[in-house]
mmCIF file of C-alpha atoms and ligand atoms in Angstrom:
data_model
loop_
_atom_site.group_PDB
_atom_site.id
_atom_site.type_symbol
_atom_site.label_atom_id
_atom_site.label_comp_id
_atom_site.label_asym_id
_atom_site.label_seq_id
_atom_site.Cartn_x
_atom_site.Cartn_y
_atom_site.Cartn_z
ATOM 1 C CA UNK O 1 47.066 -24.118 -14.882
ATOM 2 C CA UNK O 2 50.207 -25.866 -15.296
ATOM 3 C CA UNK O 3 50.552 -23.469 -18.533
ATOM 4 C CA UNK O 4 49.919 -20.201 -16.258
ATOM 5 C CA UNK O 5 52.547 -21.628 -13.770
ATOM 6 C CA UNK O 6 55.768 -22.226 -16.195
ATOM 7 C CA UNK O 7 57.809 -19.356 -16.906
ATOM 8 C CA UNK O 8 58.975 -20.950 -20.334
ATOM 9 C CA UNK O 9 56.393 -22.070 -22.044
ATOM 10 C CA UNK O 10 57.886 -23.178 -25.658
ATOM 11 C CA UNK O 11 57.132 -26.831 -26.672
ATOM 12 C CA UNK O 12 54.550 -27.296 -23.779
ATOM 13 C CA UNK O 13 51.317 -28.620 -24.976
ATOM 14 C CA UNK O 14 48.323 -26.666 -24.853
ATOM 15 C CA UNK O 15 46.063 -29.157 -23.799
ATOM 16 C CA UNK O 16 45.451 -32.355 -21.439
ATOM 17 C CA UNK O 17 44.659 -34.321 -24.728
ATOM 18 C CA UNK O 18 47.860 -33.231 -26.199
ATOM 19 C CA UNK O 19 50.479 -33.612 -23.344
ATOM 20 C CA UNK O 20 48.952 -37.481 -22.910
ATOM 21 C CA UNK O 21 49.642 -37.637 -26.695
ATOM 22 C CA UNK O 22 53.139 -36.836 -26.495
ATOM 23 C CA UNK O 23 53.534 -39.262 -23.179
ATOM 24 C CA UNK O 24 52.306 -41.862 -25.216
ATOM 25 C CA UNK O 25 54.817 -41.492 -27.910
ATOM 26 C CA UNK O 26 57.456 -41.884 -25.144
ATOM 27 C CA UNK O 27 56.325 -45.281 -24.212
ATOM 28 C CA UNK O 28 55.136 -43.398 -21.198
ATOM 29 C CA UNK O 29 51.672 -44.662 -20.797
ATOM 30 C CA UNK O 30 49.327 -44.894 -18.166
ATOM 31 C CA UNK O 31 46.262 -47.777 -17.394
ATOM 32 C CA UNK O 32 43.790 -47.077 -15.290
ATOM 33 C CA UNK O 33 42.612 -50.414 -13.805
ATOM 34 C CA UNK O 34 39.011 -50.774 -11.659
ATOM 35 C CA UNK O 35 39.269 -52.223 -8.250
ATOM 36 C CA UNK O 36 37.347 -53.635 -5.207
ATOM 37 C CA UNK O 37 36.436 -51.303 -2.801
ATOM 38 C CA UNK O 38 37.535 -53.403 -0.376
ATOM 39 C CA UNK O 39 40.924 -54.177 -1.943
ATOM 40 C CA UNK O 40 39.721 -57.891 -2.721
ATOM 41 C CA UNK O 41 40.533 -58.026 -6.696
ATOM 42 C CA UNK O 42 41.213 -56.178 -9.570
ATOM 43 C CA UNK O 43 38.816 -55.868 -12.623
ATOM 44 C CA UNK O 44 41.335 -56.660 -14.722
ATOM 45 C CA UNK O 45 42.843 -59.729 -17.237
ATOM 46 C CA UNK O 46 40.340 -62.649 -17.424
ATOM 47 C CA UNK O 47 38.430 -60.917 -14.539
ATOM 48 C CA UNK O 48 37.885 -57.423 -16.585
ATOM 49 C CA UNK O 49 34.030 -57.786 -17.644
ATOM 50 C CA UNK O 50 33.280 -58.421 -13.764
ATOM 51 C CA UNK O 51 30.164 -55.954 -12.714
ATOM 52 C CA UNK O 52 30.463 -56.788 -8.814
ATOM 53 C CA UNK O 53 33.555 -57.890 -6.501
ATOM 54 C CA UNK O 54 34.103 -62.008 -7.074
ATOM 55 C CA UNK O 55 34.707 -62.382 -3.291
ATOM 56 C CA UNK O 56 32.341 -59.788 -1.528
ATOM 57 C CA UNK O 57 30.200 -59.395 -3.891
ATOM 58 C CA UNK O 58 30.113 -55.438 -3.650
ATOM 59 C CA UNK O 59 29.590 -53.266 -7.058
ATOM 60 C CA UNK O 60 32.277 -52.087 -9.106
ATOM 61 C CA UNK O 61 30.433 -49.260 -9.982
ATOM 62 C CA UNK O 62 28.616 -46.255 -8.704
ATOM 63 C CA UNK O 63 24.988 -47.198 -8.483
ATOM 64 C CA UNK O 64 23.754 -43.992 -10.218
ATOM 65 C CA UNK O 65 25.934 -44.096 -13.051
ATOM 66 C CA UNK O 66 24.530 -47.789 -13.960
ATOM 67 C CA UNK O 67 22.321 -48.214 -16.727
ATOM 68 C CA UNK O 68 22.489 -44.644 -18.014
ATOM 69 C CA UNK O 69 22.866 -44.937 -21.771
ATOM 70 C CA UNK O 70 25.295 -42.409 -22.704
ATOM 71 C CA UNK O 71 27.533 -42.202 -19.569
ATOM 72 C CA UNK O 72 30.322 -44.443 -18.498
ATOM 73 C CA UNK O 73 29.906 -45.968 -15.280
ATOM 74 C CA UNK O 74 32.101 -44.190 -12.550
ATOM 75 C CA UNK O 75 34.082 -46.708 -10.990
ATOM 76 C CA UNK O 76 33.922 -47.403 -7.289
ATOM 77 C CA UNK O 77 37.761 -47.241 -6.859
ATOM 78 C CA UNK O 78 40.476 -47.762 -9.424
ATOM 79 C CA UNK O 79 44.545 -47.696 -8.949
ATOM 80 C CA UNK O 80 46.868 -46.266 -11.718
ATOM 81 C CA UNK O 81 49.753 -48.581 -13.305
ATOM 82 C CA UNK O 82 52.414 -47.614 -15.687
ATOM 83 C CA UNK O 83 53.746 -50.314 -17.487
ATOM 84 C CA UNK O 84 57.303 -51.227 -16.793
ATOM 85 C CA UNK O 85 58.491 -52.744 -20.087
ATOM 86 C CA UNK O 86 58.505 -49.944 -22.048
ATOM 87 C CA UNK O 87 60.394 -48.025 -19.305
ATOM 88 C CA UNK O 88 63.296 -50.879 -18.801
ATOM 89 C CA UNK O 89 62.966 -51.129 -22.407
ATOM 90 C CA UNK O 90 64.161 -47.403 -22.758
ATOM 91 C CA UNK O 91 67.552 -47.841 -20.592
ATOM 92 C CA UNK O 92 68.579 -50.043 -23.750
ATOM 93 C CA UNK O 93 67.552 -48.246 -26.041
ATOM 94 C CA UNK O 94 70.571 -45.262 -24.841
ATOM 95 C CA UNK O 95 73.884 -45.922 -25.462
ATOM 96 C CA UNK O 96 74.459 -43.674 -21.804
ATOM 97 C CA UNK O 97 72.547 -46.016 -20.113
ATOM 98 C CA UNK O 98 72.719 -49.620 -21.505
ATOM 99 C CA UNK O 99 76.733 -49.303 -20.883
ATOM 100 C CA UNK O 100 75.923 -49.002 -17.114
ATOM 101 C CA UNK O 101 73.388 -51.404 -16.837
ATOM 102 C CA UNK O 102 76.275 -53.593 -16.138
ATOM 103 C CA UNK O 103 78.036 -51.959 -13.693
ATOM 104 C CA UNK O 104 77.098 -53.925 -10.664
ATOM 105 C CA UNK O 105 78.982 -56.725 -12.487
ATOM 106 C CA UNK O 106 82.047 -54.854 -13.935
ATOM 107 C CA UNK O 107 82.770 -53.105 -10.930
ATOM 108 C CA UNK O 108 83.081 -56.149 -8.370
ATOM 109 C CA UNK O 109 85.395 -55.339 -5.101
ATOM 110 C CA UNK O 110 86.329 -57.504 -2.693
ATOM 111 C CA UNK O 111 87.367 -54.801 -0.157
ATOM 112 C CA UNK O 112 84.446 -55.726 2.409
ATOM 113 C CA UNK O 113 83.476 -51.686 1.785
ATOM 114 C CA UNK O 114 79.217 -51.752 0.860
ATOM 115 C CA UNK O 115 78.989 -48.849 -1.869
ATOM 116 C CA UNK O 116 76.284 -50.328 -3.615
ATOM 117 C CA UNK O 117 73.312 -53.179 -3.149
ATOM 118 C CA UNK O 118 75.782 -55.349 -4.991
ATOM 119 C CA UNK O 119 78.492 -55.395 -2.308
ATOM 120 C CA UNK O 120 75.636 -57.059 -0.294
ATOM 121 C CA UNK O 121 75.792 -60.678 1.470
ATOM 122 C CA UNK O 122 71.948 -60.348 -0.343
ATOM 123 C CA UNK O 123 73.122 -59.806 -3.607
ATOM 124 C CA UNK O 124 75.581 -62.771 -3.560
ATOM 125 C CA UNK O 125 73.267 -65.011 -2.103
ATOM 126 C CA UNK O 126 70.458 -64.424 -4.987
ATOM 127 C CA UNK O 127 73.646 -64.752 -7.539
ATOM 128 C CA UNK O 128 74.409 -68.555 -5.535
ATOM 129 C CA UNK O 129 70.702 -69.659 -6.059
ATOM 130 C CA UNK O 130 69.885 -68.189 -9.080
ATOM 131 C CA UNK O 131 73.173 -68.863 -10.766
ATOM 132 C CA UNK O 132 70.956 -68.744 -14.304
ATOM 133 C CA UNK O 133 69.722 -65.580 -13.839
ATOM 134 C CA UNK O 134 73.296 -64.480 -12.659
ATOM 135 C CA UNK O 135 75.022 -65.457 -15.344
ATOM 136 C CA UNK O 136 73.767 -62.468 -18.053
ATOM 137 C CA UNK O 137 75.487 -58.935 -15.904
ATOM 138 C CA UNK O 138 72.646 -57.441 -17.926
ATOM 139 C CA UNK O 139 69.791 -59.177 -16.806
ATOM 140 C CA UNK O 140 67.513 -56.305 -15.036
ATOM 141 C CA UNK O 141 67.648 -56.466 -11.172
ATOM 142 C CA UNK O 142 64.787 -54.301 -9.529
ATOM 143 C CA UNK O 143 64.336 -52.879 -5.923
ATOM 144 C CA UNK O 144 60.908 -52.151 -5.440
ATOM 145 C CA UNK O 145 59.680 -50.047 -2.353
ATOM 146 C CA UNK O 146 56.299 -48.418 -0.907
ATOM 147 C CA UNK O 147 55.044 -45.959 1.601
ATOM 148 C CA UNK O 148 52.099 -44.063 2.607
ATOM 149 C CA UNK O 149 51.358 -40.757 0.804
ATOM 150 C CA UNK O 150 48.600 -38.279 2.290
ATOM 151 C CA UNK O 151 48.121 -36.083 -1.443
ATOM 152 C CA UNK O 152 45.637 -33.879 0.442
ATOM 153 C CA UNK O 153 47.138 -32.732 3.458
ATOM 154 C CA UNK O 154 45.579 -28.790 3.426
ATOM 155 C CA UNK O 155 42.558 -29.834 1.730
ATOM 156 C CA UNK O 156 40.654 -32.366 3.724
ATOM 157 C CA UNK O 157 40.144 -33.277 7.702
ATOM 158 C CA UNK O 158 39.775 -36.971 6.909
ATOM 159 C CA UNK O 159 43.109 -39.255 6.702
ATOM 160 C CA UNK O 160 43.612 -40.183 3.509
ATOM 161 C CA UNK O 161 46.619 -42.046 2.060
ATOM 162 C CA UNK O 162 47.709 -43.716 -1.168
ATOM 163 C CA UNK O 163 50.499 -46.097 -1.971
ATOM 164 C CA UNK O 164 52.680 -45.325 -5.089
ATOM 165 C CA UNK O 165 55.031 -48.467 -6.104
ATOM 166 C CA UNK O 166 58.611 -47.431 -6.662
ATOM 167 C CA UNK O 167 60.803 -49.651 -8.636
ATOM 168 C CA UNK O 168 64.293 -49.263 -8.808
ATOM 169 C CA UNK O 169 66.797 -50.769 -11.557
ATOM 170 C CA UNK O 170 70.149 -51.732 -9.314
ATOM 171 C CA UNK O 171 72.418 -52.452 -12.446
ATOM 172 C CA UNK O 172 73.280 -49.115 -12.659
ATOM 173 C CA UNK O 173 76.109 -47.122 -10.702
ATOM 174 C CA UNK O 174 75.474 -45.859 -6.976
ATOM 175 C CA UNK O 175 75.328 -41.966 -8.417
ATOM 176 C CA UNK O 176 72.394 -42.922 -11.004
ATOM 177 C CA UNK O 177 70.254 -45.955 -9.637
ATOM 178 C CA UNK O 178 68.640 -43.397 -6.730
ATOM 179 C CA UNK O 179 68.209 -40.390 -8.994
ATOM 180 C CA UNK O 180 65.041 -39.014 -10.317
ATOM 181 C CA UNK O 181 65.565 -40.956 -14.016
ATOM 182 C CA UNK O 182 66.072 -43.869 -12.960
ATOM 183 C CA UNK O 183 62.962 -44.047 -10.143
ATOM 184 C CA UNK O 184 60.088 -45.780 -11.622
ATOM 185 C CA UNK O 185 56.690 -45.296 -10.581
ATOM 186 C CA UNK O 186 54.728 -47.974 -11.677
ATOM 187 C CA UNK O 187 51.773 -48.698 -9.385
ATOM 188 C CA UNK O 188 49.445 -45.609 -7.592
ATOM 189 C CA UNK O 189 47.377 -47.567 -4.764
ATOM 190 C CA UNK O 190 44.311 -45.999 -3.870
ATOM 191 C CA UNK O 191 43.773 -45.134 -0.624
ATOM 192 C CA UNK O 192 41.884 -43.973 1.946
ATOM 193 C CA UNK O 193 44.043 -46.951 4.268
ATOM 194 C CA UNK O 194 47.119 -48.477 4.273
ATOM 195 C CA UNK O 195 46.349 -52.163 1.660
ATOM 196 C CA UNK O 196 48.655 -54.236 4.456
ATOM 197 C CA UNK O 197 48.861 -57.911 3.348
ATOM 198 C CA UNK O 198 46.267 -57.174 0.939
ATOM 199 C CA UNK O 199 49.067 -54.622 -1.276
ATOM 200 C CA UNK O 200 49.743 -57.866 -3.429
ATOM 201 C CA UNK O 201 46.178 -57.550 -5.521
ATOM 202 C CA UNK O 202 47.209 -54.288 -6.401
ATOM 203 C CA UNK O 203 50.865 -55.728 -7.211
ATOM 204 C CA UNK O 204 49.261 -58.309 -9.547
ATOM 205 C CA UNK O 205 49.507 -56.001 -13.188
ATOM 206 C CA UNK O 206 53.423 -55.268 -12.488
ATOM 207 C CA UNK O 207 54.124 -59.285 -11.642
ATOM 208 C CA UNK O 208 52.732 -60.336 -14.688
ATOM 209 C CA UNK O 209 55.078 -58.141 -16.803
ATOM 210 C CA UNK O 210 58.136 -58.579 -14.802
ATOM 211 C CA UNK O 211 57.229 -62.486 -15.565
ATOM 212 C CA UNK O 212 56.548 -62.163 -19.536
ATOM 213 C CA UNK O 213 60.082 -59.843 -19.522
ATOM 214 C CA UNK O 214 61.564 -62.901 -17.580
ATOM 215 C CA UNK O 215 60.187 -65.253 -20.323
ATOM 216 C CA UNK O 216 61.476 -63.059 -23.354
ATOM 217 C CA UNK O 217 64.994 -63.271 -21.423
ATOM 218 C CA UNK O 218 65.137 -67.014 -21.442
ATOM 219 C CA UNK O 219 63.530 -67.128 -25.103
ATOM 220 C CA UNK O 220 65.954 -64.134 -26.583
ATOM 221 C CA UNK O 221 68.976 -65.376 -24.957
ATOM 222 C CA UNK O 222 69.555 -62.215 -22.921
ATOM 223 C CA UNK O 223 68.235 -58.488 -23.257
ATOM 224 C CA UNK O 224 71.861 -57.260 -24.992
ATOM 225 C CA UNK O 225 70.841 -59.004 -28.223
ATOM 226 C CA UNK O 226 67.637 -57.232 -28.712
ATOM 227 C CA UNK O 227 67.446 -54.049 -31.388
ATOM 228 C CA UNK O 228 64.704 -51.125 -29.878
ATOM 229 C CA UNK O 229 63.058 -49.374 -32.473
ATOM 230 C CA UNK O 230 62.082 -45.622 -31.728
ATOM 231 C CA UNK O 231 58.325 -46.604 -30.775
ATOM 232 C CA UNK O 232 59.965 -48.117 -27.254
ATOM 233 C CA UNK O 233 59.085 -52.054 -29.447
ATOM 234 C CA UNK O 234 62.150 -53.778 -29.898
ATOM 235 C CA UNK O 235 63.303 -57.482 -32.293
ATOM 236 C CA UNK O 236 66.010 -59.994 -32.040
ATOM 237 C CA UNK O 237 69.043 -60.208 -33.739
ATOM 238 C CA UNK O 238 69.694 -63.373 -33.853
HETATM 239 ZN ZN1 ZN W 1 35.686 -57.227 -2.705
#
C-alpha cells in the first residue's frame, strides 16, 4: 500500500520482511513485549515465561490460541518499545550531532532570558544535586513526555486511546532538540484507557536501559571516549 502511495519509489523495499530488515541494520529495532490486560505487569525480564498475570491472575493469552500445536499464542495485550541505546548511541556516532550534544553547556548565559530547558532554575538545581552527573557537558539529559492518542478516530464508535512515550535529548540546541530527528519514540502503550499511575509498568523496559547506559557512563569514564562502530555497537578507547 505504502508502495502504491509514494510517488518515488527507488530504494523502497518491496516487502514488510524487507523494510524491517533494513530498520534493523539502522539500530532501529522494535520489541514487542506481552502485557496484563489489566496493566498489572509486563511478561518480560525474569517474569517472561509467565502464562497468567502474577497479581490478578488473568491469562496472558487468548484462550483459543492455547494449546494449538502449530500456532503461536495471540497475546491478550502487548505494548511496543524501541530501544533507546542504539538511538542515543547514533547522535555520537555523527560528527553533526555529537558537536552539539554539548551545547547546553557551551552556550551558558547569564542574561535571565529562558531560550532553552537549560536557562531553567530546574536545570541548575539537578546540576547542584547531581554535581557528578553535571560534571561530563556530554552526559545525555532526556525530557520524556506522554499523551493520549485515539489511532482510530473514523474507524470505530468505541473510545480508544494509546500512549506513545516521547523522549527528548536536551543537549542539543533549541532549533534541533524539538525537531522530528531528534524525537524519540520509545514506548507505544496500549490502550483502550488512559494507564494513570499504573503508566510506570509500561515504563519499566526504558528504565532499565537508561540505568545500564548510566552504569557504562560511570564505568567508561564518560560517553566522549567511546568509538561506535557502523552496527550502532560501540568500545572504549581507553
Ligand atoms: Zn494483571
Amino acid at each position: 500500500m505504502l508502495l502504491d502511495a509514494t510517488p518515488i519509489k527507488d530504494g523502497l523495499p518491496k516487502k514488510f520482511y524487507d523494510a524491517k530488515r533494513l530498520l534493523l541494520k539502522l539500530g532501529l529495532e522494535a520489541k514487542r513485549i506481552d502485557c496484563c490486560v489489566d496493566g498489572c505487569m509486563l511478561y518480560y525480564d525474569n517474569d517472561v515465561a509467565l502464562t497468567e498475570c502474577k497479581f490478578c491472575n488473568k491469562p496472558r493469552y487468548h484462550a483459543k490460541n492455547v494449546g494449538t500445536s502449530n500456532k503461536k499464542p495471540l497475546p491478550v495485550k502487548a505494548m511496543f518499545y524501541f530501544p533507546i541505546t542504539p538511538r542515543l548511541q547514533r547522535l555520537f556516532a555523527s560528527i553533526q550531532t555529537a558537536s552539539q550534544m554539548s551545547w547546553h553547556y557551551d552556550n551558558r548565559r547569564s542574561s535571565g532570558m529562558l531560550r532553552h530547558p537549560s536557562d531553567g532554575e530546574a536545570w541548575k538545581h539537578f546540576d547542584r544535586v547531581h554535581a557528578d552527573f553535571a560534571i561530563d557537558p556530554q552526559n545525555v539529559r532526556l525530557g520524556l513526555c506522554t499523551n493520549g492518542f485515539n489511532p482510530y478516530i473514523q474507524a470505530s464508535s468505541s473510545p480508544y486511546s494509546c500512549w506513545p512515550i516521547i523522549v527528548t535529548p536536551y543537549n542539543l540546541p533549541s532549533k534541533m532538540c524539538m525537531t522530528k530527528p531528534y524525537i524519540f519514540l520509545t514506548c507505544v502503550i496500549p490502550g483502550p484507557f488512559n494507564p494513570m499511575v499504573g503508566i510506570d509498568v509500561y515504563l519499566q523496559p526504558l528504565i532499565d536501559d537508561l540505568k545500564k547506559i548510566m552504569e557504562w557512563c560511570y564505568d567508561i569514564g564518560c560517553f566522549k571516549k567511546a568509538k561506535f562502530h557502523d552496527e550502532g555497537n560501540f568500545d572504549v578507547d581507553y
